[in-house]
Every structure is written in C-alpha cells, then in structure tokens.
CSV table of C-alpha atoms (C1' of nucleotides) in Angstrom, one decimal:
chain,number,residue,atom,x,y,z
A,12,MET,CA,-26.3,11.2,11.0
A,13,LYS,CA,-28.1,11.3,14.3
A,14,ASN,CA,-31.5,10.0,13.3
A,15,SER,CA,-32.0,6.8,11.5
A,16,LYS,CA,-35.3,6.3,9.7
A,17,ALA,CA,-36.6,4.0,12.4
A,18,GLU,CA,-36.1,6.8,15.0
A,19,LEU,CA,-37.9,9.3,12.8
A,20,ILE,CA,-40.7,7.0,12.5
A,21,VAL,CA,-40.9,6.5,16.3
A,22,ASP,CA,-40.6,10.3,16.8
A,23,VAL,CA,-43.5,11.0,14.5
A,24,ALA,CA,-45.5,8.2,15.9
A,25,GLN,CA,-44.9,9.3,19.5
A,26,ARG,CA,-46.4,12.8,18.7
A,27,LEU,CA,-49.4,11.4,16.9
A,28,PHE,CA,-50.2,8.7,19.4
A,29,ALA,CA,-49.9,11.3,22.1
A,30,LYS,CA,-52.5,13.4,20.2
A,31,TYR,CA,-54.9,10.9,19.0
A,32,GLY,CA,-54.2,7.7,21.0
A,33,PHE,CA,-53.3,4.3,19.6
A,34,LYS,CA,-56.5,3.4,17.8
A,35,LYS,CA,-57.2,6.7,16.1
A,36,THR,CA,-53.6,7.2,14.8
A,37,THR,CA,-53.3,5.5,11.3
A,38,ILE,CA,-50.2,4.2,9.6
A,39,ASP,CA,-51.0,6.4,6.6
A,40,GLU,CA,-50.9,9.5,9.0
A,41,ILE,CA,-47.6,8.4,10.3
A,42,ALA,CA,-46.2,7.9,6.9
A,43,HIS,CA,-47.4,11.2,5.7
A,44,SER,CA,-46.1,13.1,8.6
A,45,ALA,CA,-42.8,11.5,8.4
A,46,HIS,CA,-42.8,12.2,4.6
A,47,ILE,CA,-42.2,8.6,3.7
A,48,ALA,CA,-44.2,6.0,2.0
A,49,LYS,CA,-46.2,3.6,4.1
A,50,GLY,CA,-44.2,0.6,2.8
A,51,SER,CA,-41.1,2.2,4.3
A,52,ILE,CA,-42.7,1.8,7.7
A,53,TYR,CA,-43.2,-1.7,7.3
A,54,TYR,CA,-39.6,-2.1,6.3
A,55,TYR,CA,-38.5,-1.1,9.7
A,56,PHE,CA,-41.6,-2.3,11.8
A,57,GLY,CA,-43.6,-5.4,11.6
A,58,SER,CA,-46.9,-4.0,12.6
A,59,LYS,CA,-48.6,-1.1,14.3
A,60,GLU,CA,-48.3,-2.5,17.6
A,61,ASP,CA,-44.6,-2.8,17.0
A,62,ILE,CA,-44.4,0.9,16.5
A,63,PHE,CA,-46.4,1.6,19.6
A,64,ARG,CA,-44.2,-0.7,21.6
A,65,ALA,CA,-41.2,1.2,20.3
A,66,VAL,CA,-42.8,4.5,21.4
A,67,LEU,CA,-43.5,3.1,24.8
A,68,ASP,CA,-40.1,1.7,25.1
A,69,LYS,CA,-38.6,5.1,24.3
A,70,GLU,CA,-40.7,6.9,26.8
A,71,ASN,CA,-40.0,4.2,29.4
A,72,ARG,CA,-36.2,4.3,28.8
A,73,LEU,CA,-36.4,8.0,29.6
A,74,TRP,CA,-38.4,7.5,32.7
A,75,SER,CA,-36.3,4.7,33.8
A,76,GLN,CA,-33.1,6.7,33.3
A,77,LYS,CA,-34.4,9.7,35.2
A,78,VAL,CA,-35.6,7.6,38.2
A,79,ARG,CA,-32.3,5.7,38.3
A,80,GLU,CA,-30.3,8.9,38.2
A,81,VAL,CA,-32.3,10.4,41.1
A,82,ILE,CA,-31.9,7.3,43.0
A,83,ASN,CA,-28.1,7.2,42.5
A,84,ARG,CA,-27.8,10.8,43.6
A,85,ALA,CA,-29.4,10.1,46.9
A,86,SER,CA,-27.2,8.8,49.5
A,87,THR,CA,-29.2,7.0,52.2
A,88,PRO,CA,-31.7,4.3,51.5
A,89,GLN,CA,-34.4,6.5,53.0
A,90,GLU,CA,-33.6,9.3,50.6
A,91,LYS,CA,-33.4,6.9,47.7
A,92,LEU,CA,-36.9,5.6,48.5
A,93,ARG,CA,-38.2,9.0,48.7
A,94,ALA,CA,-36.5,10.2,45.6
A,95,TYR,CA,-37.9,7.2,43.7
A,96,LEU,CA,-41.5,7.7,44.9
A,97,VAL,CA,-41.6,11.4,44.1
A,98,THR,CA,-39.8,11.2,40.8
A,99,ARG,CA,-41.6,8.3,39.5
A,100,THR,CA,-45.0,9.7,40.3
A,101,LYS,CA,-44.2,13.3,39.0
A,102,TYR,CA,-42.4,12.1,35.9
A,103,LEU,CA,-45.0,9.5,34.9
A,104,SER,CA,-47.6,12.0,34.0
A,105,LYS,CA,-45.2,13.5,31.5
A,106,LEU,CA,-45.0,10.4,29.6
A,107,THR,CA,-48.1,11.0,27.6
A,108,ASN,CA,-48.3,7.8,25.6
A,109,PHE,CA,-47.0,5.5,28.2
A,110,TYR,CA,-49.4,7.0,30.7
A,111,SER,CA,-52.5,7.1,28.6
A,112,ALA,CA,-51.9,3.7,27.1
A,113,LEU,CA,-51.7,2.1,30.6
A,114,ARG,CA,-54.6,4.0,32.0
A,115,GLU,CA,-57.1,5.3,29.6
A,116,GLU,CA,-56.5,3.3,26.4
A,117,TYR,CA,-56.9,0.1,28.3
A,118,LEU,CA,-60.6,0.5,27.9
A,119,GLU,CA,-60.0,-1.4,24.7
A,120,HIS,CA,-57.7,-3.8,26.5
A,121,TYR,CA,-55.5,-4.9,23.8
A,122,ALA,CA,-53.5,-8.0,25.0
A,123,PHE,CA,-50.1,-6.5,24.1
A,124,ILE,CA,-50.8,-3.5,26.2
A,125,GLU,CA,-51.7,-5.8,29.2
A,126,ASN,CA,-48.3,-7.5,28.7
A,127,ILE,CA,-46.5,-4.0,28.6
A,128,ARG,CA,-48.2,-3.1,31.7
A,129,LYS,CA,-47.2,-6.2,33.6
A,130,ARG,CA,-43.6,-5.9,32.5
A,131,TYR,CA,-43.4,-2.2,33.9
A,132,PHE,CA,-45.1,-3.4,37.0
A,133,ARG,CA,-42.4,-5.9,37.6
A,134,GLU,CA,-39.8,-3.4,36.7
A,135,GLU,CA,-41.0,-1.1,39.4
A,136,ILE,CA,-41.0,-3.8,41.9
A,137,GLU,CA,-37.3,-4.6,41.1
A,138,ILE,CA,-36.2,-1.0,41.5
A,139,VAL,CA,-37.9,-0.8,45.0
A,140,LYS,CA,-36.5,-4.2,45.9
A,141,ALA,CA,-33.0,-3.0,45.1
A,142,ILE,CA,-33.4,0.0,47.3
A,143,LEU,CA,-34.7,-2.1,50.2
A,144,GLU,CA,-31.9,-4.7,49.7
A,145,GLU,CA,-29.4,-1.9,50.0
A,146,GLY,CA,-31.0,-0.7,53.1
A,147,VAL,CA,-31.0,-4.1,54.8
A,148,LYS,CA,-27.4,-4.6,53.8
A,149,LYS,CA,-26.4,-1.3,55.3
A,150,GLY,CA,-28.3,-2.3,58.5
A,151,ILE,CA,-30.8,0.5,58.1
A,152,PHE,CA,-34.0,-1.3,57.1
A,153,LYS,CA,-35.4,-4.5,58.7
A,154,VAL,CA,-37.4,-6.3,56.1
A,155,GLU,CA,-38.1,-9.9,56.2
A,156,GLU,CA,-39.6,-10.6,52.7
A,157,LEU,CA,-38.1,-8.3,50.2
A,158,GLY,CA,-40.3,-9.3,47.3
A,159,LEU,CA,-43.5,-9.0,49.1
A,160,MET,CA,-42.5,-5.7,50.7
A,161,ALA,CA,-41.6,-4.3,47.3
A,162,PHE,CA,-44.8,-5.5,45.9
A,163,VAL,CA,-46.9,-4.0,48.6
A,164,ILE,CA,-45.1,-0.6,48.3
A,165,VAL,CA,-45.6,-0.4,44.6
A,166,ALA,CA,-49.2,-1.6,44.9
A,167,ALA,CA,-49.8,1.1,47.4
A,168,LEU,CA,-48.4,3.7,45.0
A,169,LYS,CA,-50.8,2.5,42.4
A,170,GLY,CA,-53.5,3.2,44.8
A,171,LEU,CA,-52.4,6.7,45.3
A,172,GLU,CA,-52.6,7.2,41.6
A,173,TYR,CA,-56.2,5.8,41.5
A,174,PRO,CA,-58.1,8.7,43.2
A,175,TRP,CA,-57.1,11.4,40.9
A,176,THR,CA,-58.5,9.3,38.0
A,177,MET,CA,-61.7,9.2,39.9
A,178,GLU,CA,-61.6,12.9,40.2
A,179,ILE,CA,-61.8,12.7,44.0
A,180,PRO,CA,-60.3,15.8,45.4
A,181,MET,CA,-57.0,14.3,46.4
A,182,PRO,CA,-54.5,15.6,48.9
A,183,ASP,CA,-51.3,16.8,47.3
A,184,ILE,CA,-49.4,13.9,45.9
A,185,GLU,CA,-46.0,14.8,47.4
A,186,LYS,CA,-47.4,15.4,50.8
A,187,SER,CA,-49.2,12.0,50.7
A,188,ILE,CA,-45.8,10.4,49.7
A,189,ASP,CA,-44.0,12.1,52.5
A,190,PHE,CA,-46.6,10.9,54.9
A,191,LEU,CA,-46.6,7.5,53.6
A,192,LEU,CA,-42.8,7.4,53.9
A,193,LYS,CA,-42.7,8.9,57.4
A,194,MET,CA,-45.2,6.2,58.5
A,195,SER,CA,-43.3,3.5,56.7
A,196,PHE,CA,-40.1,4.4,58.5
A,197,ASN,CA,-41.4,5.0,62.0
A,198,GLY,CA,-44.5,3.0,62.1
A,199,LEU,CA,-47.9,4.0,63.6
A,200,LEU,CA,-47.2,2.8,67.0
A,201,LYS,CA,-46.2,5.2,69.7
A,202,LYS,CA,-42.7,4.5,71.0
B,21,MET,CA,-95.4,-10.7,55.3
B,22,LYS,CA,-91.7,-10.4,55.2
B,23,ASN,CA,-91.1,-9.3,51.6
B,24,SER,CA,-92.6,-6.1,50.3
B,25,LYS,CA,-92.9,-5.7,46.6
B,26,ALA,CA,-90.1,-3.2,46.5
B,27,GLU,CA,-87.8,-5.8,48.1
B,28,LEU,CA,-88.9,-8.4,45.6
B,29,ILE,CA,-87.9,-6.1,42.8
B,30,VAL,CA,-84.6,-5.4,44.3
B,31,ASP,CA,-83.9,-9.1,44.9
B,32,VAL,CA,-84.7,-10.0,41.4
B,33,ALA,CA,-82.8,-7.1,39.9
B,34,GLN,CA,-79.8,-8.0,42.0
B,35,ARG,CA,-79.8,-11.4,40.6
B,36,LEU,CA,-80.1,-10.1,37.0
B,37,PHE,CA,-77.6,-7.3,37.3
B,38,ALA,CA,-75.1,-9.7,38.8
B,39,LYS,CA,-75.6,-11.9,35.8
B,40,TYR,CA,-75.8,-9.5,32.9
B,41,GLY,CA,-74.6,-6.2,34.3
B,42,PHE,CA,-76.4,-2.9,34.5
B,43,LYS,CA,-76.6,-2.1,30.8
B,44,LYS,CA,-77.7,-5.4,29.6
B,45,THR,CA,-80.5,-6.0,32.2
B,46,THR,CA,-83.8,-4.7,31.0
B,47,ILE,CA,-86.7,-3.4,33.0
B,48,ASP,CA,-88.8,-5.8,31.0
B,49,GLU,CA,-86.6,-8.8,32.2
B,50,ILE,CA,-86.9,-7.6,35.8
B,51,ALA,CA,-90.6,-7.2,35.6
B,52,HIS,CA,-91.0,-10.6,34.0
B,53,SER,CA,-88.7,-12.4,36.4
B,54,ALA,CA,-90.6,-10.8,39.3
B,55,HIS,CA,-93.9,-11.8,37.8
B,56,ILE,CA,-95.2,-8.3,37.9
B,57,ALA,CA,-96.1,-5.6,35.2
B,58,LYS,CA,-93.4,-3.1,34.1
B,59,GLY,CA,-95.7,-0.3,35.4
B,60,SER,CA,-95.5,-1.7,38.9
B,61,ILE,CA,-91.8,-1.3,38.9
B,62,TYR,CA,-92.2,2.4,38.3
B,63,TYR,CA,-94.7,2.6,41.0
B,64,TYR,CA,-91.8,1.8,43.4
B,65,PHE,CA,-88.8,3.2,41.6
B,66,GLY,CA,-88.2,6.3,39.7
B,67,SER,CA,-85.8,4.9,37.2
B,68,LYS,CA,-83.5,2.0,36.3
B,69,GLU,CA,-80.7,3.9,38.0
B,70,ASP,CA,-82.8,4.0,41.1
B,71,ILE,CA,-83.2,0.3,41.2
B,72,PHE,CA,-79.5,-0.2,40.7
B,73,ARG,CA,-78.7,2.2,43.4
B,74,ALA,CA,-81.2,0.2,45.7
B,75,VAL,CA,-79.3,-3.0,44.8
B,76,LEU,CA,-75.9,-1.4,45.5
B,77,ASP,CA,-77.3,0.0,48.8
B,78,LYS,CA,-78.5,-3.3,49.8
B,79,GLU,CA,-75.1,-5.0,49.1
B,80,ASN,CA,-73.3,-2.1,50.8
B,81,ARG,CA,-75.4,-2.3,53.9
B,82,LEU,CA,-74.6,-5.9,54.2
B,83,TRP,CA,-70.9,-5.2,53.7
B,84,SER,CA,-70.9,-2.3,56.0
B,85,GLN,CA,-72.6,-4.3,58.7
B,86,LYS,CA,-70.2,-7.2,58.5
B,87,VAL,CA,-67.3,-4.9,58.6
B,88,ARG,CA,-68.5,-2.9,61.6
B,89,GLU,CA,-69.3,-6.1,63.4
B,90,VAL,CA,-65.9,-7.5,62.9
B,91,ILE,CA,-64.4,-4.2,64.1
B,92,ASN,CA,-66.4,-4.1,67.2
B,93,ARG,CA,-65.5,-7.5,68.1
B,94,ALA,CA,-61.8,-6.7,68.1
B,95,SER,CA,-60.5,-5.1,71.1
B,96,THR,CA,-57.2,-3.3,70.3
B,97,PRO,CA,-57.0,-0.7,67.7
B,98,GLN,CA,-54.3,-2.9,66.0
B,99,GLU,CA,-56.7,-5.7,65.9
B,100,LYS,CA,-59.5,-3.5,64.6
B,101,LEU,CA,-57.4,-2.3,61.8
B,102,ARG,CA,-56.3,-5.7,60.8
B,103,ALA,CA,-60.0,-6.9,61.1
B,104,TYR,CA,-61.1,-4.3,58.9
B,105,LEU,CA,-58.6,-4.7,56.2
B,106,VAL,CA,-59.0,-8.4,56.0
B,107,THR,CA,-62.8,-8.5,56.1
B,108,ARG,CA,-63.4,-5.5,53.8
B,109,THR,CA,-61.2,-7.1,51.1
B,110,LYS,CA,-62.6,-10.6,51.5
B,111,TYR,CA,-66.1,-9.7,51.7
B,112,LEU,CA,-65.9,-7.1,48.8
B,113,SER,CA,-65.5,-9.7,46.2
B,114,LYS,CA,-68.8,-11.4,47.4
B,115,LEU,CA,-70.8,-8.3,46.5
B,116,THR,CA,-71.1,-9.1,42.9
B,117,ASN,CA,-73.0,-6.1,41.7
B,118,PHE,CA,-71.2,-3.6,43.9
B,119,TYR,CA,-67.9,-4.9,42.9
B,120,SER,CA,-68.4,-5.1,39.2
B,121,ALA,CA,-70.2,-1.9,39.0
B,122,LEU,CA,-67.3,-0.1,40.7
B,123,ARG,CA,-64.7,-1.8,38.7
B,124,GLU,CA,-65.6,-3.2,35.4
B,125,GLU,CA,-68.9,-1.5,34.5
B,126,TYR,CA,-67.2,1.9,34.9
B,127,LEU,CA,-66.0,1.4,31.4
B,128,GLU,CA,-69.2,3.1,30.4
B,129,HIS,CA,-68.6,5.6,33.2
B,130,TYR,CA,-72.1,6.6,34.1
B,131,ALA,CA,-72.1,9.6,36.2
B,132,PHE,CA,-74.3,8.1,39.0
B,133,ILE,CA,-71.9,5.3,39.4
B,134,GLU,CA,-69.0,7.6,39.8
B,135,ASN,CA,-70.9,9.3,42.5
B,136,ILE,CA,-71.6,6.1,44.3
B,137,ARG,CA,-68.0,5.1,44.1
B,138,LYS,CA,-66.9,8.4,45.6
B,139,ARG,CA,-69.4,8.0,48.4
B,140,TYR,CA,-68.1,4.6,49.3
B,141,PHE,CA,-64.5,5.8,49.1
B,142,ARG,CA,-65.4,8.5,51.7
B,143,GLU,CA,-67.2,5.9,53.8
B,144,GLU,CA,-64.1,3.7,53.8
B,145,ILE,CA,-61.9,6.7,54.9
B,146,GLU,CA,-64.3,7.5,57.8
B,147,ILE,CA,-64.2,3.9,59.1
B,148,VAL,CA,-60.3,3.8,59.0
B,149,LYS,CA,-60.3,7.3,60.6
B,150,ALA,CA,-62.4,6.3,63.4
B,151,ILE,CA,-60.1,3.4,64.1
B,152,LEU,CA,-57.0,5.5,64.0
B,153,GLU,CA,-58.7,8.1,66.2
B,154,GLU,CA,-59.6,5.5,68.9
B,155,GLY,CA,-55.9,4.3,68.7
B,156,VAL,CA,-54.6,7.8,69.3
B,157,LYS,CA,-57.0,8.5,72.1
B,158,LYS,CA,-55.9,5.3,73.8
B,159,GLY,CA,-52.3,6.4,73.4
B,160,ILE,CA,-51.5,3.5,71.1
B,161,PHE,CA,-51.1,5.2,67.8
B,162,LYS,CA,-49.2,8.3,66.9
B,163,VAL,CA,-50.8,10.0,63.9
B,164,GLU,CA,-50.5,13.6,63.2
B,165,GLU,CA,-52.9,14.0,60.3
B,166,LEU,CA,-55.8,11.5,60.8
B,167,GLY,CA,-57.7,12.3,57.6
B,168,LEU,CA,-54.6,12.2,55.4
B,169,MET,CA,-53.3,9.0,57.1
B,170,ALA,CA,-56.7,7.3,56.6
B,171,PHE,CA,-56.7,8.4,53.0
B,172,VAL,CA,-53.3,6.9,52.4
B,173,ILE,CA,-54.3,3.7,53.9
B,174,VAL,CA,-57.4,3.2,51.9
B,175,ALA,CA,-55.7,4.4,48.7
B,176,ALA,CA,-53.0,1.8,49.4
B,177,LEU,CA,-55.6,-0.9,49.8
B,178,LYS,CA,-57.1,0.1,46.4
B,179,GLY,CA,-53.7,-0.6,45.1
B,180,LEU,CA,-53.6,-4.0,46.5
B,181,GLU,CA,-56.9,-4.7,44.7
B,182,TYR,CA,-55.4,-3.5,41.5
B,183,PRO,CA,-53.1,-6.3,40.5
B,184,TRP,CA,-55.5,-9.0,40.5
B,185,THR,CA,-57.6,-7.2,38.1
B,186,MET,CA,-54.5,-7.1,35.9
B,187,GLU,CA,-54.1,-10.8,36.4
B,188,ILE,CA,-50.7,-10.4,37.7
B,189,PRO,CA,-49.9,-13.4,39.9
B,190,MET,CA,-50.4,-11.7,43.2
B,191,PRO,CA,-49.1,-12.9,46.6
B,192,ASP,CA,-51.8,-14.0,48.8
B,193,ILE,CA,-54.0,-11.0,49.8
B,194,GLU,CA,-54.2,-11.9,53.6
B,195,LYS,CA,-50.4,-12.3,53.7
B,196,SER,CA,-50.0,-8.9,51.9
B,197,ILE,CA,-52.3,-7.3,54.5
B,198,ASP,CA,-50.5,-8.7,57.4
B,199,PHE,CA,-47.4,-7.7,55.9
B,200,LEU,CA,-48.6,-4.2,55.3
B,201,LEU,CA,-49.8,-3.9,58.8
B,202,LYS,CA,-46.7,-5.2,60.5
B,203,MET,CA,-44.8,-2.6,58.6
B,204,SER,CA,-47.3,0.0,59.3
B,205,PHE,CA,-47.1,-0.6,63.1
B,206,ASN,CA,-43.4,-1.0,63.4
B,207,GLY,CA,-41.9,0.8,60.5
B,208,LEU,CA,-39.1,-0.1,58.2
B,209,LEU,CA,-36.3,1.2,60.2
B,210,LYS,CA,-34.2,-1.1,62.5
B,211,LYS,CA,-34.6,-0.2,66.1
C,7,DT,C1',-30.5,-2.5,0.7
C,8,DT,C1',-34.1,1.0,0.8
C,9,DT,C1',-37.9,3.0,-0.8
C,10,DT,C1',-42.0,3.3,-3.2
C,11,DG,C1',-47.2,3.3,-4.1
C,12,DA,C1',-50.7,0.5,-6.3
C,13,DC,C1',-53.2,-3.2,-4.4
C,14,DC,C1',-56.0,-6.4,-1.4
C,15,DA,C1',-58.6,-8.3,2.4
C,16,DA,C1',-60.6,-6.9,6.4
C,17,DT,C1',-62.4,-3.7,9.4
C,18,DT,C1',-64.6,0.7,10.2
C,19,DT,C1',-67.7,4.2,9.1
C,20,DG,C1',-72.1,6.7,7.8
C,21,DG,C1',-76.5,6.6,6.9
C,22,DT,C1',-80.9,4.1,7.0
C,23,DT,C1',-84.4,1.2,8.9
C,24,DA,C1',-86.3,-2.0,12.3
C,25,DT,C1',-86.4,-3.3,17.0
C,26,DT,C1',-86.0,-2.7,21.8
C,27,DT,C1',-85.7,0.2,25.7
C,28,DG,C1',-86.8,3.2,29.5
C,29,DG,C1',-90.6,5.4,31.1
C,30,DT,C1',-95.8,7.1,31.1
C,31,DC,C1',-100.6,6.8,32.0
C,32,DA,C1',-105.5,5.9,31.7
C,33,DA,C1',-108.0,2.2,32.9
C,34,DT,C1',-108.7,-1.5,36.3
C,35,DT,C1',-108.3,-4.2,40.4
C,36,DC,C1',-107.8,-5.0,45.2
D,26,DG,C1',-107.5,5.3,47.3
D,27,DA,C1',-103.4,2.5,47.2
D,28,DA,C1',-101.6,-1.0,44.0
D,29,DT,C1',-101.3,-3.2,39.5
D,30,DT,C1',-101.7,-3.5,34.7
D,31,DG,C1',-100.4,-3.5,29.8
D,32,DA,C1',-101.0,-0.7,25.7
D,33,DC,C1',-98.4,3.2,24.2
D,34,DC,C1',-94.7,6.6,23.1
D,35,DA,C1',-90.4,8.9,22.2
D,36,DA,C1',-85.7,7.9,22.3
D,37,DA,C1',-82.1,4.9,22.3
D,38,DT,C1',-80.1,0.8,20.3
D,39,DA,C1',-79.3,-2.9,17.1
D,40,DA,C1',-79.3,-4.6,12.5
D,41,DC,C1',-78.1,-4.0,8.1
D,42,DC,C1',-75.5,-2.5,4.2
D,43,DA,C1',-72.7,0.1,1.0
D,44,DA,C1',-68.8,3.1,0.8
D,45,DA,C1',-64.7,4.5,2.7
D,46,DT,C1',-60.6,3.6,5.3
D,47,DT,C1',-57.4,0.5,7.5
D,48,DG,C1',-53.3,-2.4,8.4
D,49,DG,C1',-50.5,-4.9,5.8
D,50,DT,C1',-48.2,-7.0,1.2
D,51,DC,C1',-45.3,-7.0,-2.7
D,52,DA,C1',-43.3,-6.4,-7.3
D,53,DA,C1',-40.9,-2.8,-9.2
D,54,DA,C1',-37.8,1.0,-9.0
D,55,DA,C1',-34.2,3.6,-7.0
DNA sequence: TTTTGACCAATTTGGTTATTTGGTCAATTC
DNA sequence: GAATTGACCAAATAACCAAATTGGTCAAAA
C-alpha cells in the first residue's frame, strides 16, 4: 500500500489548489475528486487550512530536498552558493501552489499564509548561513556576521524575483545570479 | 502669490490620498477641502488619475532632489553609493503616497500605477548606473556590465524593503546597507 | 477504526435598487 | 476671455436581501 488516504487527499488537493487557488477550491470538490465523502477529509485533516498547509509542506519538502541535493553535490563553497541560488530560483517557479500562495494569493493575506512565508524565509536564511559557515571554516570566505550576511543575500534574491512580477523586462535570471555572485566573491573595487 | 490653484489642489489631494488612499479619496472631498467647486478641479486636471500622478510627481521630485543632493555632496564613488542607498531608503518611507501607492495600493493594480512604478524603477537604475560609471572612469570600480550591475543592485535593494512589509523582524536597515556595501566593495573571498 | 452523508450555521453569490462617483458643461464671475 | 461654479448625467459602487454554497459537525453505519 503506497498511498494512504491522507496522501490521496493531499494529492488531489494539490491539483485543485494549483488550478483554482486556495479560496476557490472547495472541500466538496476535493472530496468528490478523491471519490470519498467530505466527512472523511475531516477525519484526516482539521480544516481546509490544514490541507493547504499539507500541500505546501509537500511541495516544500520536494524543493528543499532538491536544493540540498544540489548543494551537497557541489564541492567548493562558491559552487555550493551558486548551485543554491540557481536551483532555488529555477525550481521555485515549478512549485505551483507554494509559489502562487506566497505571491499572488497573499492579496487576501490570510494569517496562516503569512506564517508559512516567514517560516520558509527563515529556512532559506539557514541554508545560506550553513554554506557561508562552511566557507569560513575552510578559510575561503571572510564573513563577519554570518546571520546578517545570509539575511542580506536572501533578501537580495527576493529582490531579483520582484521585477518579473512587475513585468519589467528583466535580464535573464541565471545571468543576473552569476553576476551577483561574481561581484559578491570579488567585490566592486579594482585590485 | 506663491500658490497657484493647481498647487493648492495637489497639496490638498496629497493630504487626503495619504490618509484614505487613492480609491477612497473622492473628487468631491478634494474640492470641498480645498474650498473650491468640483468643476474647478477639472479645469486644472483631466482626471482623478492626473491628480494622483501630480501628487506622486511632487513627492518624487522631493525624493529625487534629496537623493541627488546627497550624492553630489559625497566625494568618492563609494561614498556616493552609500549615500544613495541610505538616503533613498530612509527617505522613501516619508513619501506617504508614493510609498503606499507603489506597495499597498497595488492590490488593485491600476495600470497607471504600474507604469509609474516601472518609470521610477528605471530612474533608480539610472542613478546607480551613473555612480558606477563615475567609479569606473576614475579607475576605482571594476564593472563589466554597468546596466546589469545597476539592475542587480536596485533589485537587491527592493529585496531589503520586502521583509519589513512581511513584518519579519528585520535587522536594522542601515546596518544591512553598510554590510551589503562592504561586501560589494571587497567581496566575500578571503584575500 | 474508518467512512458516510444528512445536517447546520455562516459565508458567499446573484440579482436588484439606491446612492455615490468621476466627469461634463452652460451659465456666471472676475 | 480666463477662471469658477454647481446642477446635471452616465457609470460605477454600495446596500440590501433571498437563495445557494461553504466549511465544518456528528450520529449512524460499515
């Protein structure tokens, strides 16, 4: 038995949320699509928000796994940082629900979505922090305040996401990242 | 006579827009607050959007002036860049309408606000580009692609704005900027 | 232990009417 | 004639309300 009922619900909900968004997807639809009664859903989940959280968690686990995998495969801290930046950005747009929930759907700003957003923001900072830490330990990076540095990097990344929301013609994302990295490593100043 | 009627309208509208936002402020209110008839407003402005644009322009001129002033006062390109980053960020939050229009009010996403947003985004990029250009000419900076570099810097700045919208406890903004700058100048790598 | 569907309170929807809004303009004032 | 006015209008919005839908419950059944 590879799929428990709870997983089935999450899978179905994932598809529907992706298509219609959180608000427009109804529990009845989910139940119907999953060929179970509505009551069954509430046997496994406490609320609609709970289901959504489960979907987001699933997508985030996938993203997190992929990102960590790519980071581990890279050998130097520089490569790790680059691998992280490129992968996280490319992969993020594939996580339909995660992405739209944290960007578009926040028009409605549900409190629970805000919380999820914060949690993942912190998670990203932790990932970057770990990379920087390794770099410092290996004597490759020179960073005084790890936490702040990680914060600034992640915040800057968010900034790179922003323009394409605004439909400003944006230079190719990967090029921008490579550029940001090159500058980060070597600095602006002429040697 | 130091205030033309058009200026009076803009001043009154500025106050009201700041308090109630674009949508909730009515032409009747503006007319009433300015002690003139509604028709008079349309003698000077073509539409409500026009008035709003005028308010935004006024605030932007102020901001722009302040920023350029501070930049000119600084002597080295490094100082100019720092002066720009700090001033632009600190000052931006004072421009009530400008700020809220380009952040909160975009929930409604009026096309004309999107356009203004884009224009100011480009304006910021130009300012940064000019600073970088000077730095390169003086042989202080080493930047290959000026446009892209300026874009990345401004985008990163937007990223630093983002967290306090999300109410994530954010490290002090000035500290972050100094940090970002130090890193930008010297790079992450150990020498 | 799981599953069900009738059931309920609360919210959302669709349709209608009343009010307000942005914008016009002929008449009036300066 | 440039500037100002307020009554006026079509269109948008708010207010209202009944009907439908929604998230969530629960006693009964499997």
